[in-house]
Amino acid sequence: MIAGVRTRFAPSPTGTLHVGSARTALFNWLFAKHHHGTFILRIEDTDQKRSQSIFLKDIQESLEYLGIRADEGPFFQSQRAPVYQQAVERLLSSGHAIHHEGAVVFQTPPQPVSFNDMLHGTITVDTSLFERLVLIKSDGTPTYNFACVVDDADMRITHVIRGDDHIANTPKQIELYQALGLTPPQFAHIPLIVGADRARLSKRTGATAVADYRAVGYLPEAFVNYLALLGWSPGGNRELMPPDEMVQCFDLARVRKSAAQFDQQKLDWLNGQYLKRASAERLAVLFEERLRSHGLLSNHVDRAWLARIAALLKDRMKTLQDLEEEHTFFFVEMPQYQEEAVAQFLRKPGIAQFLGQLKERLAGLSTFDTQAVEAATRGLIAERQLQPKEAIHPVRVALTGRQVSPPLFETMSILGRERVLNRLDHAATTLAA
Ligand code: GLU
């Protein structure tokens, strides 16, 4: 264990939180937690034109969804002008910086800079190839490289874990540390995330914002588990890892150096695994939230009833979104009937009569539990000498509007007598006729 670890996540609120940035946040958080260190959130909002409060809100909500909580911060660069001013005065008086056309620029001594990256090993860059580094722009705001160094030093950051796309900035930042007489932190540059086409993960190939995955209904622990495995492997073929185990095992040395490919199927699989393991009571709460936001619930809803639905669905759902995409028939007066299913299973000789009889049978039951419903339905099928399949498909369509549904008898019991009778009646008199 390394003592006194301090890491930070430093997003700019100029867009929604990208999956790649979320993984950067996660690795910083995991590294800090693994070493019993401190994780800091710093908002790099010096670009006032591009920084927006809706993006800040998105970043904060997304981090909350992921369960990544800062031990210190958020600190806002826009509120730290005096700190940068002080640092710039020092560089001006030591001759490391000069005024130039209203800006303050760094006087880069042309020399190679080397640093030891925790992932890539020694990286050497000839900084004389760089353009003059601006520290304070003519509008008075600090540049990213300058504010980043001043803050990382001020916040006593020990390890900077960030995307590969920042490798070119690191030598510039190291020169600034040296000019300020400060010791640079350790750096670890982690590989980018690419889409199925091996190009940088972009909107073109799928969702890139954490908020989109949240909206689709990935459980936070599944999404975090998936993000952690993007580029990191705990070893021993382990895949399913709740956050506390990830914290225990996390090791930068096991982060791959090559780009990590986003694999939607694996994410879906992991989410399915976590859904299976989630309790019906917890899922009932999540269901209620989703259904309300889709206007699919009346004011009062029985949690225990939702939990029955959750218990029935959790083994067969990929994401929570399946609820409003495939299972609204639980929550509305009448299902939406798929025309194809109606044509194929209801518009057949004898079906209207059978559904009518089933309605009478079910109306006379003393309880409406799964066994009673199943026994009554199977009894009628046997009496009428029907093939079970021939009879069960039409009932499924009549009750759910669809050809595929969760196990039928349990579904009927959950729907309840009133809705089942109404739907059978509607199917018998209107659809099947
Ligand atoms: N605001 C920078 C970014 O979002 C931070 C980079 C860094 O971690 O130093 O890319």
XYZ file of C-alpha atoms and ligand atoms in Angstrom:
443
model
C 0.000 0.000 0.000
C 1.194 3.526 -0.787
C 0.743 6.019 2.031
C -0.799 9.445 1.520
C -2.253 8.899 -1.947
C -4.220 11.864 -3.301
C -5.854 11.632 -6.721
C -8.252 13.889 -8.534
C -10.791 13.907 -11.303
C -10.749 17.203 -13.173
C -13.561 17.421 -15.711
C -14.381 20.497 -17.736
C -18.121 21.211 -17.693
C -18.207 21.751 -21.449
C -20.216 18.628 -22.277
C -21.988 15.696 -20.687
C -19.883 13.168 -18.799
C -18.415 10.850 -21.413
C -17.923 7.137 -20.755
C -14.157 7.605 -21.153
C -14.048 10.397 -18.576
C -16.177 8.323 -16.239
C -13.632 5.537 -16.455
C -10.851 8.039 -15.701
C -12.809 9.172 -12.652
C -13.344 5.568 -11.615
C -9.663 4.606 -11.912
C -8.645 7.630 -9.841
C -11.270 6.764 -7.256
C -10.330 3.057 -7.180
C -6.640 3.864 -6.874
C -7.248 6.298 -4.018
C -9.618 3.968 -2.186
C -7.329 0.976 -2.650
C -4.557 2.883 -0.910
C -6.877 4.422 1.711
C -6.139 7.766 0.141
C -8.131 10.829 -0.833
C -10.086 11.444 -4.016
C -10.680 15.048 -5.054
C -13.113 16.564 -7.538
C -11.965 19.664 -9.384
C -14.093 21.433 -11.942
C -11.956 22.961 -14.688
C -14.277 25.741 -15.697
C -11.902 28.505 -16.731
C -13.338 28.555 -20.239
C -16.354 30.617 -19.328
C -17.883 30.611 -22.774
C -17.973 26.835 -23.061
C -18.625 25.936 -19.417
C -22.310 25.514 -18.632
C -24.195 24.764 -15.458
C -26.281 22.042 -17.145
C -23.075 20.140 -17.867
C -21.874 20.603 -14.303
C -25.189 19.173 -13.131
C -24.846 16.272 -15.539
C -21.321 15.508 -14.304
C -22.384 15.602 -10.673
C -25.477 13.474 -11.240
C -23.550 10.965 -13.300
C -20.841 10.616 -10.649
C -23.536 10.165 -8.034
C -25.177 7.442 -10.139
C -21.788 5.714 -10.397
C -21.315 5.982 -6.642
C -18.070 7.944 -7.069
C -18.010 10.392 -4.194
C -15.330 12.995 -3.683
C -13.561 13.193 -0.329
C -12.659 16.813 -1.073
C -14.230 19.335 -3.409
C -15.705 20.139 -5.767
C -13.198 22.941 -6.229
C -13.889 25.363 -9.043
C -11.014 26.815 -11.029
C -13.159 29.833 -11.858
C -13.022 30.722 -8.142
C -9.271 30.384 -7.788
C -7.934 33.328 -9.799
C -5.809 34.660 -6.900
C -3.966 31.336 -6.614
C -2.986 31.445 -10.297
C -2.086 35.100 -10.040
C 0.295 34.390 -7.197
C 1.990 31.595 -9.140
C 2.343 33.747 -12.218
C 3.966 36.515 -10.184
C 6.541 34.014 -9.029
C 7.324 32.893 -12.565
C 7.515 36.494 -13.766
C 9.917 37.504 -11.034
C 12.120 34.443 -11.490
C 12.296 35.172 -15.218
C 10.496 31.966 -16.229
C 7.637 33.933 -17.698
C 7.213 37.213 -19.570
C 4.395 39.466 -20.654
C 3.653 39.084 -24.320
C 0.857 40.846 -26.241
C -1.372 41.120 -23.185
C -0.805 37.509 -22.171
C 1.740 35.901 -19.870
C 3.853 33.260 -21.589
C 6.318 30.694 -20.327
C 9.935 30.882 -21.432
C 10.563 27.261 -22.350
C 14.211 26.272 -22.163
C 14.737 24.008 -25.196
C 15.617 20.711 -23.614
C 14.295 17.147 -23.601
C 11.961 16.271 -20.743
C 11.681 12.731 -19.440
C 9.147 11.297 -17.095
C 8.373 7.871 -15.848
C 4.809 6.954 -16.693
C 3.353 4.288 -14.406
C 1.911 2.473 -17.422
C 4.148 3.325 -20.332
C 7.526 3.576 -18.614
C 9.945 6.329 -19.596
C 8.609 8.899 -22.018
C 11.019 11.493 -23.404
C 9.867 14.547 -25.318
C 11.893 17.357 -26.851
C 9.979 20.378 -25.648
C 11.800 22.742 -27.992
C 9.338 21.473 -30.584
C 6.448 23.021 -28.719
C 5.051 26.442 -29.299
C 5.441 28.993 -26.578
C 3.272 27.978 -23.659
C 0.687 30.581 -22.678
C 0.045 30.712 -18.919
C -2.500 33.511 -18.664
C -4.496 34.468 -21.727
C -5.012 38.077 -22.698
C -8.523 37.906 -21.211
C -6.903 37.202 -17.851
C -7.930 33.537 -17.543
C -5.348 30.801 -16.961
C -4.719 28.095 -19.555
C -5.412 24.432 -18.830
C -1.749 23.417 -18.439
C -0.972 26.236 -16.053
C -4.063 26.006 -13.851
C -3.727 22.230 -13.778
C -0.152 22.359 -12.448
C -0.869 25.078 -9.898
C -3.902 23.172 -8.637
C -2.350 19.713 -8.625
C 0.489 21.145 -6.555
C -1.794 23.182 -4.298
C -4.084 20.183 -3.738
C -1.049 17.991 -3.052
C -2.000 15.486 -5.736
C 0.356 12.504 -5.645
C -0.886 10.578 -8.699
C -2.367 11.981 -11.890
C -4.308 9.308 -13.744
C -5.738 10.583 -17.020
C -6.330 9.713 -20.655
C -3.564 9.036 -23.165
C -4.686 12.129 -25.039
C -2.922 14.190 -22.361
C 0.532 12.637 -22.854
C 1.617 15.628 -24.925
C 0.686 17.990 -22.073
C 2.691 16.223 -19.410
C 6.192 17.431 -20.451
C 4.920 21.008 -20.498
C 3.450 20.533 -17.059
C 6.686 19.010 -15.757
C 8.613 22.066 -16.949
C 6.160 24.250 -15.081
C 6.663 22.222 -11.890
C 10.394 22.642 -12.255
C 10.150 26.376 -12.860
C 7.938 26.715 -9.783
C 10.420 24.668 -7.729
C 7.814 21.935 -7.135
C 8.030 18.154 -7.367
C 5.778 16.721 -10.061
C 3.302 13.982 -9.128
C 3.425 10.509 -10.643
C 1.650 10.169 -13.952
C -0.335 7.278 -15.376
C -1.829 7.746 -18.833
C -4.570 5.275 -19.530
C -5.583 4.162 -23.024
C -8.594 5.530 -24.819
C -11.843 3.676 -25.223
C -12.723 2.799 -28.805
C -15.963 1.665 -30.370
C -16.654 -1.527 -32.300
C -15.029 0.119 -35.352
C -11.791 0.670 -33.381
C -12.239 4.418 -33.740
C -12.534 6.623 -30.687
C -15.861 5.976 -28.997
C -18.234 8.474 -30.527
C -21.930 9.212 -30.789
C -21.893 7.672 -34.238
C -21.407 4.151 -32.891
C -23.522 4.322 -29.752
C -24.265 6.276 -26.641
C -21.282 8.087 -25.150
C -22.814 9.892 -22.194
C -23.088 8.171 -18.837
C -26.534 9.771 -18.502
C -27.727 7.809 -21.542
C -26.760 4.503 -19.962
C -28.419 5.540 -16.765
C -31.596 6.411 -18.673
C -31.632 3.047 -20.434
C -31.575 1.489 -17.000
C -28.216 -0.105 -16.332
C -27.809 -0.771 -12.645
C -25.031 1.460 -11.293
C -22.940 -1.438 -9.995
C -23.154 -3.202 -13.363
C -22.099 -0.107 -15.266
C -19.243 0.600 -12.853
C -18.139 -3.027 -13.014
C -18.149 -2.816 -16.794
C -16.228 0.486 -16.851
C -13.572 -0.923 -14.545
C -13.013 -3.877 -16.835
C -12.472 -1.522 -19.775
C -8.721 -1.672 -19.809
C -8.225 -3.274 -16.401
C -8.280 -6.930 -15.659
C -8.275 -8.174 -12.082
C -6.782 -11.480 -13.260
C -8.036 -15.026 -12.938
C -10.879 -14.464 -15.439
C -12.831 -12.557 -12.859
C -15.558 -10.416 -14.296
C -18.381 -9.935 -11.841
C -17.003 -7.659 -9.163
C -18.965 -5.458 -6.809
C -17.337 -2.087 -6.013
C -15.756 -3.099 -2.690
C -13.968 -6.024 -4.314
C -12.754 -3.801 -7.111
C -11.320 -1.404 -4.556
C -9.528 -4.294 -2.907
C -8.002 -5.653 -6.133
C -7.371 -2.500 -8.116
C -3.836 -2.286 -9.448
C -2.621 0.150 -12.099
C -0.006 -2.393 -13.129
C -2.821 -4.535 -14.497
C -4.229 -1.808 -16.731
C -3.612 -2.585 -20.400
C -1.600 -0.166 -22.514
C -3.605 -0.598 -25.690
C -6.989 0.908 -26.417
C -9.991 -0.683 -24.722
C -12.876 -1.653 -26.956
C -16.375 -0.885 -25.794
C -18.397 -4.081 -25.852
C -22.124 -3.490 -25.567
C -22.921 -7.193 -25.299
C -20.659 -7.633 -22.341
C -22.220 -4.650 -20.618
C -25.677 -6.125 -21.234
C -24.553 -9.491 -19.933
C -23.103 -7.971 -16.765
C -26.266 -5.964 -16.214
C -28.340 -9.120 -16.585
C -26.163 -10.789 -13.957
C -26.669 -7.934 -11.517
C -30.412 -7.799 -12.223
C -30.706 -11.497 -11.406
C -28.930 -10.922 -8.134
C -30.842 -7.786 -7.173
C -33.653 -8.168 -4.669
C -37.216 -7.829 -5.947
C -37.805 -5.145 -3.300
C -34.960 -2.986 -4.577
C -36.069 -3.441 -8.172
C -39.631 -2.515 -7.189
C -38.344 0.889 -6.070
C -36.457 1.366 -9.351
C -39.484 0.195 -11.341
C -41.696 2.694 -9.564
C -39.338 5.575 -10.392
C -39.206 4.623 -14.058
C -42.895 3.964 -14.433
C -43.756 7.278 -12.817
C -41.443 9.172 -15.094
C -43.161 7.498 -18.048
C -46.609 8.345 -16.695
C -47.460 4.662 -16.383
C -48.532 4.625 -12.758
C -51.530 6.046 -11.025
C -50.898 7.798 -7.748
C -51.060 4.827 -5.515
C -49.072 1.746 -6.278
C -48.640 -1.326 -4.188
C -44.911 -1.945 -3.726
C -45.483 -5.616 -2.954
C -47.309 -5.950 -6.263
C -44.394 -4.289 -8.099
C -42.020 -6.636 -6.290
C -43.963 -9.620 -7.658
C -43.493 -8.237 -11.157
C -39.802 -7.638 -10.441
C -39.333 -11.196 -9.216
C -40.959 -12.449 -12.400
C -38.939 -10.241 -14.751
C -35.502 -9.922 -13.228
C -34.113 -13.085 -14.782
C -35.250 -12.100 -18.216
C -34.488 -8.388 -18.397
C -31.439 -6.898 -20.043
C -31.980 -3.361 -18.811
C -34.696 -1.626 -16.838
C -35.872 -0.109 -20.103
C -37.357 -3.494 -21.036
C -40.022 -2.635 -18.501
C -41.545 0.172 -20.527
C -40.673 -1.373 -23.871
C -42.092 -4.846 -23.378
C -44.109 -4.984 -20.205
C -46.447 -2.009 -20.152
C -49.381 -4.435 -20.284
C -48.997 -4.816 -16.523
C -49.676 -1.154 -15.932
C -52.345 -0.050 -18.386
C -56.078 -0.793 -18.618
C -55.796 -2.528 -21.982
C -52.589 -3.723 -23.634
C -51.523 -2.572 -27.049
C -52.311 -5.453 -29.335
C -49.683 -6.380 -31.911
C -51.618 -6.733 -35.145
C -49.551 -9.720 -36.248
C -50.122 -11.580 -33.007
C -53.863 -10.944 -33.185
C -54.039 -12.156 -36.771
C -52.014 -15.255 -36.104
C -53.446 -16.401 -32.780
C -56.835 -14.837 -32.205
C -58.569 -14.779 -35.566
C -59.108 -18.494 -35.742
C -62.213 -20.630 -35.544
C -63.159 -21.617 -32.020
C -60.873 -19.150 -30.246
C -63.559 -16.620 -29.353
C -65.635 -19.335 -27.804
C -62.693 -20.757 -25.864
C -61.705 -17.360 -24.488
C -65.293 -16.717 -23.464
C -65.420 -20.012 -21.590
C -62.098 -19.365 -19.921
C -63.440 -16.050 -18.716
C -66.387 -17.774 -17.068
C -64.120 -20.347 -15.412
C -61.760 -17.734 -14.019
C -64.663 -15.599 -12.824
C -65.784 -18.458 -10.623
C -62.435 -19.093 -8.891
C -62.274 -18.485 -5.181
C -58.639 -17.361 -5.290
C -56.624 -15.977 -8.144
C -53.199 -17.289 -7.303
C -50.936 -18.815 -9.936
C -51.859 -22.422 -9.150
C -55.597 -21.829 -9.193
C -55.371 -19.949 -12.494
C -53.194 -22.622 -14.031
C -55.427 -25.494 -12.867
C -58.573 -23.812 -14.191
C -57.008 -23.012 -17.556
C -55.495 -26.446 -18.031
C -58.762 -28.051 -16.913
C -60.703 -26.240 -19.596
C -58.080 -27.085 -22.241
C -58.339 -30.770 -21.335
C -62.141 -30.779 -21.350
C -62.201 -29.223 -24.749
C -59.513 -31.607 -25.962
C -57.315 -28.822 -27.236
C -53.583 -28.891 -27.702
C -52.181 -26.802 -24.818
C -50.114 -24.729 -27.258
C -53.125 -23.942 -29.435
C -54.920 -22.556 -26.434
C -52.159 -20.919 -24.463
C -50.840 -18.684 -27.244
C -54.228 -17.014 -27.797
C -54.600 -16.425 -24.058
C -51.158 -14.831 -23.955
C -52.021 -12.540 -26.860
C -55.397 -11.686 -25.344
C -53.821 -10.702 -22.026
C -50.522 -9.108 -23.040
C -51.070 -8.128 -26.664
C -47.838 -9.915 -27.500
C -46.571 -13.279 -28.720
C -43.843 -13.410 -26.114
C -44.388 -12.749 -22.444
C -43.184 -13.831 -19.031
C -44.569 -17.184 -17.796
C -48.289 -16.957 -18.465
C -50.006 -18.182 -15.306
C -47.901 -16.084 -12.986
C -48.519 -13.137 -15.310
C -52.281 -13.752 -15.087
C -52.221 -13.936 -11.328
C -50.268 -10.686 -11.109
C -52.570 -8.933 -13.569
C -55.428 -9.840 -11.292
C -58.900 -11.114 -11.934
C -60.526 -7.898 -13.076
C -58.022 -7.104 -15.785
C -57.795 -10.704 -16.936
C -61.572 -10.986 -17.304
C -61.832 -7.637 -19.100
C -59.126 -8.567 -21.546
C -60.495 -12.041 -22.225
C -63.880 -10.494 -22.849
C -62.454 -7.853 -25.180
C -60.444 -10.467 -27.072
C -63.408 -12.851 -27.362
C -65.947 -10.279 -28.476
C -63.864 -7.808 -30.468
C -60.534 -9.199 -31.570
C -61.175 -12.869 -32.222
C -64.568 -12.464 -33.816
N -9.982 19.226 -17.701
C -9.102 18.269 -18.315
C -9.923 17.309 -19.136
O -11.108 17.177 -18.901
C -8.335 17.541 -17.230
C -7.195 16.764 -17.725
C -6.335 16.271 -16.577
O -6.792 15.318 -15.926
O -5.287 16.855 -16.326
O -9.435 16.683 -20.061
